[in-house]
Tab-separated table of C-alpha atoms and ligand atoms in Angstrom:
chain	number	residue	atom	x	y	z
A	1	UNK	CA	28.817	36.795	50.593
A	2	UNK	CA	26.990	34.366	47.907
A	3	UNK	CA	27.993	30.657	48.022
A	4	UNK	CA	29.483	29.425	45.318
A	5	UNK	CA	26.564	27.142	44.406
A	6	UNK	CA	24.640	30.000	44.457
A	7	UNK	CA	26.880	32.115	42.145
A	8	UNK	CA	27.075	28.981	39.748
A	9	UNK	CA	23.402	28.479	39.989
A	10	UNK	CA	23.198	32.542	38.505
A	11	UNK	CA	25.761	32.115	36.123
A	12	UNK	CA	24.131	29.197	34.741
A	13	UNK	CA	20.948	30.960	33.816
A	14	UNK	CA	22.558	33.546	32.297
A	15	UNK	CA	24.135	31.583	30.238
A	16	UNK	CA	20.723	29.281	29.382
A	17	UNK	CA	22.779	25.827	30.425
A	18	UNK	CA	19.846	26.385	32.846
A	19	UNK	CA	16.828	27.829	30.934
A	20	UNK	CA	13.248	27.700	29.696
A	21	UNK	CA	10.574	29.700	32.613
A	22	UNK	CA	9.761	26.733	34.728
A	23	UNK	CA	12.976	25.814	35.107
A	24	UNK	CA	14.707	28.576	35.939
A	25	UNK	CA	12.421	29.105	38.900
A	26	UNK	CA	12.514	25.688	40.420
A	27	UNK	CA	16.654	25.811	39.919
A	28	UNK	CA	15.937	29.286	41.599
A	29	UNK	CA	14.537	27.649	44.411
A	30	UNK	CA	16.731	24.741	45.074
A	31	UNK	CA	19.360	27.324	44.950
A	32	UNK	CA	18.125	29.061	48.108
A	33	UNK	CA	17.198	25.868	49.855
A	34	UNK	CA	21.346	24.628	49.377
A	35	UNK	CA	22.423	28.379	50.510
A	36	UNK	CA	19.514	27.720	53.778
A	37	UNK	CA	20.897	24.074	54.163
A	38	UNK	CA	24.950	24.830	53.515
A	39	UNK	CA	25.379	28.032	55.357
A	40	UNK	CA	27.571	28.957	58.348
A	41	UNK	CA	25.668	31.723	59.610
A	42	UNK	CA	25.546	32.080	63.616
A	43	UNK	CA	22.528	33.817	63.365
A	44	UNK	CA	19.340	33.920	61.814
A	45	UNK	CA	19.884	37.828	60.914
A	46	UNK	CA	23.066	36.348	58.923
A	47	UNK	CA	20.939	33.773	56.849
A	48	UNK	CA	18.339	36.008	56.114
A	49	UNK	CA	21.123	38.366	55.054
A	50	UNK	CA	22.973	35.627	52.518
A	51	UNK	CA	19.588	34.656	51.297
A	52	UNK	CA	18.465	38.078	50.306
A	53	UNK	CA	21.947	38.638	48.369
A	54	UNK	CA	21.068	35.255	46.842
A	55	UNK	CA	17.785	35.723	45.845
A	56	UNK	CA	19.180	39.367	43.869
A	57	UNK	CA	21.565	37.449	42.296
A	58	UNK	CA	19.335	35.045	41.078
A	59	UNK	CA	16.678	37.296	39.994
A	60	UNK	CA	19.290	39.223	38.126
A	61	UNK	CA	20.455	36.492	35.763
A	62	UNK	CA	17.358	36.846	33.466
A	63	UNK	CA	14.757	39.782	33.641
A	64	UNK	CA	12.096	38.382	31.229
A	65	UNK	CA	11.135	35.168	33.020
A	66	UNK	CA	9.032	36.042	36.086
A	67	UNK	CA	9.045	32.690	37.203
A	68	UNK	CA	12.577	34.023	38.631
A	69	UNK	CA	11.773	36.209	40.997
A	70	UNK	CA	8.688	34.594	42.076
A	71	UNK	CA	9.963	31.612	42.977
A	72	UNK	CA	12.467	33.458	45.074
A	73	UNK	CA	9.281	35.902	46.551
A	74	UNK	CA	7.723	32.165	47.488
A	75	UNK	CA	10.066	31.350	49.387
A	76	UNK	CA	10.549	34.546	51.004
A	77	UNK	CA	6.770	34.860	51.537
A	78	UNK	CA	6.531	31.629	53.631
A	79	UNK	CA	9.291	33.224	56.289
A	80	UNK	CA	7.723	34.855	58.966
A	81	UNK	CA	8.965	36.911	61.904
A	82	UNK	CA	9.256	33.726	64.198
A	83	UNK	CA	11.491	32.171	61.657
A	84	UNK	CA	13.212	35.503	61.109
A	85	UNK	CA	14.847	35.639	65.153
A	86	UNK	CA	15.388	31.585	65.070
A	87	UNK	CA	18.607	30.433	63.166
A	88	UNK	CA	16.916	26.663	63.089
A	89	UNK	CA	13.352	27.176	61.999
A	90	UNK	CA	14.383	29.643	59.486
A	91	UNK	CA	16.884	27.362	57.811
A	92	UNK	CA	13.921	24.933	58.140
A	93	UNK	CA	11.484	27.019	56.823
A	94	UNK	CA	13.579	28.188	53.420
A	95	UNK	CA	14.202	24.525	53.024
A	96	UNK	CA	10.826	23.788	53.115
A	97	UNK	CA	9.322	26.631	50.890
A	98	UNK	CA	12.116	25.879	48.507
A	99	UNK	CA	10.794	22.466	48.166
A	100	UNK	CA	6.889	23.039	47.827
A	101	UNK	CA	7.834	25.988	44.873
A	102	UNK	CA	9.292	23.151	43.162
A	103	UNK	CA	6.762	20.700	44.163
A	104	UNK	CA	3.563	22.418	42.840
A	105	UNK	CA	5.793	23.501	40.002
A	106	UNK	CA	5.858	20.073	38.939
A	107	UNK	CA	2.281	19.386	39.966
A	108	UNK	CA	1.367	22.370	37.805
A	109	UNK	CA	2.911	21.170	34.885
A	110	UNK	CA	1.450	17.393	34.938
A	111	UNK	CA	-1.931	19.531	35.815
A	112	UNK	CA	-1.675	22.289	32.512
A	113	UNK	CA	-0.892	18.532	30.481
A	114	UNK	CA	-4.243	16.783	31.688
A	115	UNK	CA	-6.550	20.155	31.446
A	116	UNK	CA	-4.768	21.469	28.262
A	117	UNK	CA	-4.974	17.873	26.310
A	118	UNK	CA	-8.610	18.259	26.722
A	119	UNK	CA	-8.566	20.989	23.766
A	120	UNK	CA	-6.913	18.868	21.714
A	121	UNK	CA	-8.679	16.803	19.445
A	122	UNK	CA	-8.363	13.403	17.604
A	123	UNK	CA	-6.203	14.014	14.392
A	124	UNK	CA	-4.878	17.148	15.364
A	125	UNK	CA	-1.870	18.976	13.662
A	126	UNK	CA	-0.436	21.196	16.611
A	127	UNK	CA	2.270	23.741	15.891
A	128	UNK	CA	4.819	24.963	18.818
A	129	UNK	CA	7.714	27.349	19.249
A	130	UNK	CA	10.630	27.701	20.824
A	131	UNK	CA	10.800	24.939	24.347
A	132	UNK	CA	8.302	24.911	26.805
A	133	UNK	CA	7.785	22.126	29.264
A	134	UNK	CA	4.020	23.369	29.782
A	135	UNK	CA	3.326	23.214	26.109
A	136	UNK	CA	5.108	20.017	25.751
A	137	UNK	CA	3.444	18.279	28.987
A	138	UNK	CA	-0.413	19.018	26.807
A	139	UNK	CA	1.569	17.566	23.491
A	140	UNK	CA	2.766	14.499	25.563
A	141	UNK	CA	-0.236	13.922	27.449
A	142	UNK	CA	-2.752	14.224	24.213
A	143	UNK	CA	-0.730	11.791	22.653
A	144	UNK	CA	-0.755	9.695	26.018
A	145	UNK	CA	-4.418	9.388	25.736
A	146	UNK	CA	-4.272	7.725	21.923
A	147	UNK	CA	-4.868	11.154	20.382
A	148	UNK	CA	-3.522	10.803	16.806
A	149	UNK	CA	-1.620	13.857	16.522
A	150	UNK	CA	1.265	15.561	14.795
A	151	UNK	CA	3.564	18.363	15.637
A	152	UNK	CA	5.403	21.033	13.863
A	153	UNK	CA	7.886	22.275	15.796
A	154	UNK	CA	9.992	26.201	14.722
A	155	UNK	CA	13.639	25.759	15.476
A	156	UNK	CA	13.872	29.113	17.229
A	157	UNK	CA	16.929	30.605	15.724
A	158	UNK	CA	19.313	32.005	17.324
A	159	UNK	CA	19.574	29.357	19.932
A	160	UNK	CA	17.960	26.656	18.647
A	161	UNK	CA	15.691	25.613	21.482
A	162	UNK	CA	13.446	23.817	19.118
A	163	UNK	CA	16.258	21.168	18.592
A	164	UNK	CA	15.874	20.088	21.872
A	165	UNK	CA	11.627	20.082	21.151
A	166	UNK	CA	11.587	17.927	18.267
A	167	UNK	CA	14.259	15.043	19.748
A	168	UNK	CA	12.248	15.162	22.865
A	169	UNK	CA	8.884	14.753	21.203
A	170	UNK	CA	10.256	12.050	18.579
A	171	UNK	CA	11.611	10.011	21.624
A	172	UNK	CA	8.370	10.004	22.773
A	173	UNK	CA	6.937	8.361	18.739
A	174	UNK	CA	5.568	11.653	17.936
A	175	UNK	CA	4.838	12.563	14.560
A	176	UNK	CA	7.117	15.780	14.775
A	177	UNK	CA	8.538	18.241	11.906
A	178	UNK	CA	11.187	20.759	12.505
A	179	UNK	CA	10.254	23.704	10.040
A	180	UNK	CA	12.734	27.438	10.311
A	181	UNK	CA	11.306	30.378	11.886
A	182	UNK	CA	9.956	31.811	9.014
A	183	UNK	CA	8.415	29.002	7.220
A	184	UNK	CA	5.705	29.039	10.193
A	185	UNK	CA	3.046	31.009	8.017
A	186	UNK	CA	3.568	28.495	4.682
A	187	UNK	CA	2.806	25.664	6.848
A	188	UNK	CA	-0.183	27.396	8.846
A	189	UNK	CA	-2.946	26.244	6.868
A	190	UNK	CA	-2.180	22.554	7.957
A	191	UNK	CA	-1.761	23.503	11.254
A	192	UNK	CA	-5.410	23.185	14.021
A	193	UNK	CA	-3.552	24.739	17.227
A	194	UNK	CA	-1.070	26.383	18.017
A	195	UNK	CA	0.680	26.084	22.047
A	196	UNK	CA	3.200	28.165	23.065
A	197	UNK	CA	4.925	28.664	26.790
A	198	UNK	CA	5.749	31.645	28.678
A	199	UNK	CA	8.033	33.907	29.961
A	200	UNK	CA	5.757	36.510	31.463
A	201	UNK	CA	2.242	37.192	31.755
A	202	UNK	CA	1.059	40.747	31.988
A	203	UNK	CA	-2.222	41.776	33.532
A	204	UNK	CA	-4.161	42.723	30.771
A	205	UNK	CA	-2.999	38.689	28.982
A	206	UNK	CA	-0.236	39.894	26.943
A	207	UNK	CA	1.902	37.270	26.895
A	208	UNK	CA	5.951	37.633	26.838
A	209	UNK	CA	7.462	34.285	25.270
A	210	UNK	CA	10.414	33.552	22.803
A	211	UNK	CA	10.816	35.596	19.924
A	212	UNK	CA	8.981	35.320	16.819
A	213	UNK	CA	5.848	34.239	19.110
A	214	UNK	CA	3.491	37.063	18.501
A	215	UNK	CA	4.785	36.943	14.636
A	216	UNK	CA	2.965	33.367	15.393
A	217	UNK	CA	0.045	34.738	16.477
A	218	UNK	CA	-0.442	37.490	13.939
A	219	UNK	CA	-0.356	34.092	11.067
A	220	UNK	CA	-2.705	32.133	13.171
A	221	UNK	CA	-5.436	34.898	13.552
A	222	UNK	CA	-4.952	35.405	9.954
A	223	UNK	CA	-6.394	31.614	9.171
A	224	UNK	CA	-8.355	31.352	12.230
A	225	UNK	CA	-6.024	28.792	13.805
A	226	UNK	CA	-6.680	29.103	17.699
A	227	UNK	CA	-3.766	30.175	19.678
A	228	UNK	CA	-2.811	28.706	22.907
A	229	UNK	CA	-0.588	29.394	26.065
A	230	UNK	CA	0.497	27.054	28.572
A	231	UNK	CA	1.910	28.627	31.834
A	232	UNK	CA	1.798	27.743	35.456
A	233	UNK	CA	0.640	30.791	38.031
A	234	UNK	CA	3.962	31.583	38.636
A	235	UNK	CA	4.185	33.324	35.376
A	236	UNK	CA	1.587	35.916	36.095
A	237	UNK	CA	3.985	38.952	36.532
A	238	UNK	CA	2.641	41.042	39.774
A	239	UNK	CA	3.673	44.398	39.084
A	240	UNK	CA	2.135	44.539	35.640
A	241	UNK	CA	-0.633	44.908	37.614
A	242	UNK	CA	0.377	48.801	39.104
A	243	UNK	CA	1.388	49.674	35.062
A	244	UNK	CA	5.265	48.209	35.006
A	245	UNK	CA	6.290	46.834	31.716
A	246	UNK	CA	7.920	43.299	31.718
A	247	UNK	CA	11.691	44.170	30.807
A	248	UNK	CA	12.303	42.274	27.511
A	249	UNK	CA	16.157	40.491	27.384
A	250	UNK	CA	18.188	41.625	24.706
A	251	UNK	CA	21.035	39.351	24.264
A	252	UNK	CA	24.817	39.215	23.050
A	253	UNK	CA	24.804	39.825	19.268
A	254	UNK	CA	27.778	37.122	18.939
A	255	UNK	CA	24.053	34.572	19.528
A	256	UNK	CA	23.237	36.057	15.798
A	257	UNK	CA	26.474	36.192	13.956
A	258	UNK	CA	29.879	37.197	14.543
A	259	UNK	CA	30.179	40.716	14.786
A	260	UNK	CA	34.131	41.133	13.324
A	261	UNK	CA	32.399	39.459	10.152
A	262	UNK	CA	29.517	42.649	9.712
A	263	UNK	CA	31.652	45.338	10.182
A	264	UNK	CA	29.717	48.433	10.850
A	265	UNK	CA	26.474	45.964	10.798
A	266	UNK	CA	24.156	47.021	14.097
A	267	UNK	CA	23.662	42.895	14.990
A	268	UNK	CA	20.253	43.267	17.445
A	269	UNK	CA	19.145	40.166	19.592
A	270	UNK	CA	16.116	40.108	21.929
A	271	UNK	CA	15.079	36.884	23.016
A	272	UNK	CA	11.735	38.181	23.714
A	273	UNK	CA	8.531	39.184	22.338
A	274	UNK	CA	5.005	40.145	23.551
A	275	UNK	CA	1.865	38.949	22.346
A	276	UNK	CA	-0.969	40.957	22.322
A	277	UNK	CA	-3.992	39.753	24.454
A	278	UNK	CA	-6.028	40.246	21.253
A	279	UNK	CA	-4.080	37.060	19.576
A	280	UNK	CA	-4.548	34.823	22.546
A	281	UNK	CA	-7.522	32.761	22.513
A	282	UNK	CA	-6.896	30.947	25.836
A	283	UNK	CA	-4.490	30.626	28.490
A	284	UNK	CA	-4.070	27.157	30.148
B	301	LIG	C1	12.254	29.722	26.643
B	301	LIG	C2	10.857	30.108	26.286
B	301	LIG	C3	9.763	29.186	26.742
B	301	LIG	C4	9.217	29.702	28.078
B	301	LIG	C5	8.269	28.728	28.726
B	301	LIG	O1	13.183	30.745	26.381
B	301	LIG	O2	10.595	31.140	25.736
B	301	LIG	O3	8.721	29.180	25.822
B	301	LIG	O4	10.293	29.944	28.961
B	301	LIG	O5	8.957	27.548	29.041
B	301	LIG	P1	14.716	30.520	26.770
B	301	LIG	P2	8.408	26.540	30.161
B	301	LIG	O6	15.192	29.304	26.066
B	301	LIG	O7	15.382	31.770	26.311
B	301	LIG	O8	14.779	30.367	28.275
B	301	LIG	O9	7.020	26.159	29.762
B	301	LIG	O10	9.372	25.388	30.102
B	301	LIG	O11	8.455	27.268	31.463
């Protein structure tokens, strides 16, 4: 049986109230510390049990975002055999694990701010897509260091996730533009960097992030603008490594249009693309 939180927690991904990578992992993980912390198992082969059928229920609310399951594998991975026969110290333990994922999560991002600001320069024009805490915590702490920089943010159609990007960057007195998806290549030539999030690394670089990101790319090679990716560890996606492909969301078509209004229309809807190594030229 999954607790309720837990089963809220999932259903809350799905539905993106909870979303963007880094979040979904640290909500991931506070979801198995309240099923470690509010559970009435008797034993610690019953915890164990109700956490395993919460981690798969977390991990199955989104497939692209690896942050997901490895934030549930870190806290499974700091569990160990003592733990496992002790009802106590394994409550303990998950607690505990739960709370350092989220911790150097959080560390990570301040971290990717201070070493990513560093490529950007005085008078910079940087364009991003989509919402991504990691690309916004380099924006924010560029402009934190006097940096005289602008941003042109894509709105990310269908869901709009660049909405949220531009109020949170004006709040903060940044220069910021909201442009459409498609009018990223017209504005290109006034842009000097590009910084994008992600979903998913792969272990050749590819990078898996929001749709239209690798259509990005391709118009940044083209005028030589660099192209950069801001992503905590957690996003490096372990079994690329023995040849699996990250599985790439498709969502409801209703996100796109209304179906009953494009009869005999096919309405298609993946939230995710994949960059090509080739287009990246550096991962922070
Ligand atoms: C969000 C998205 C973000 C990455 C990285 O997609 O593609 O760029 O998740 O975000 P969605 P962060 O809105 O579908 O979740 O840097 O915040 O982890």
């Amino acid at each position: 049986m999954v607790s309720q939180d837990v089963v809220e927690t999932a259903e809350k991904i799905r539905d993106m109230e909870i979303r963007g990578a880094g979040k979904i992992g640290r909500s991931a993980a506070m979801a198995l510390k309240g099923c470690a912390e509010t559970s009435k198992a008797k034993t610690a082969a019953k915890l164990l049990e109700e956490l395993n059928d919460a981690g798969d229920l977390l991990i199955s609310a989104r497939p692209s975002a690896v942050s997901l399951p490895n934030a549930v594998r870190f806290v499974f991975n700091k569990l160990n055999s003592d733990d496992i026969s002790d009802l106590k110290s394994l409550r303990k333990t998950a607690v505990e694990a739960a709370d350092e994922f989220v911790e150097n999560s959080n560390k990570a991002l301040a971290m990717i701010g201070e070493i990513g600001a560093r490529r950007i320069g005085d008078g910079d024009t940087i364009l991003t897509h989509c919402n991504s805490s990691a690309a916004i915590s380099i924006i924010k702490s560029a402009w934190g260091q006097g940096k005289d920089i602008r941003v042109f943010a894509t709105e990310a159609r269908p869901r709009y996730q660049g909405h949220i990007t531009v109020k949170e960057l004006a709040e903060e007195g940044i220069p910021t533009t909201l442009i459409v998806d498609s009018a990223v290549r017209t504005f290109m030539k006034e842009i000097d960097k590009v910084i994008v999030g992600a979903d998913s690394i792969a272990s050749n670089g590819a990078v898996v992030n929001k749709i239209g990101t690798s259509q990005i790319a391709l118009a940044a090679q083209e005028a030589r603008v660099l192209f950069l990716v801001a992503a905590e560890t957690y996003k490096f996606h372990p079994e690329t490594l023995v040849g699996e492909l990250v599985e790439i969301e498709e969502r409801s078509s209703d996100e796109v249009a209304d179906p009953e209004e494009f009869v005999g229309v096919t309405i298609r809807n993946p939230a995710f693309d994949v960059t090509p190594p080739e287009y990246v030229d550096l991962i922070i």
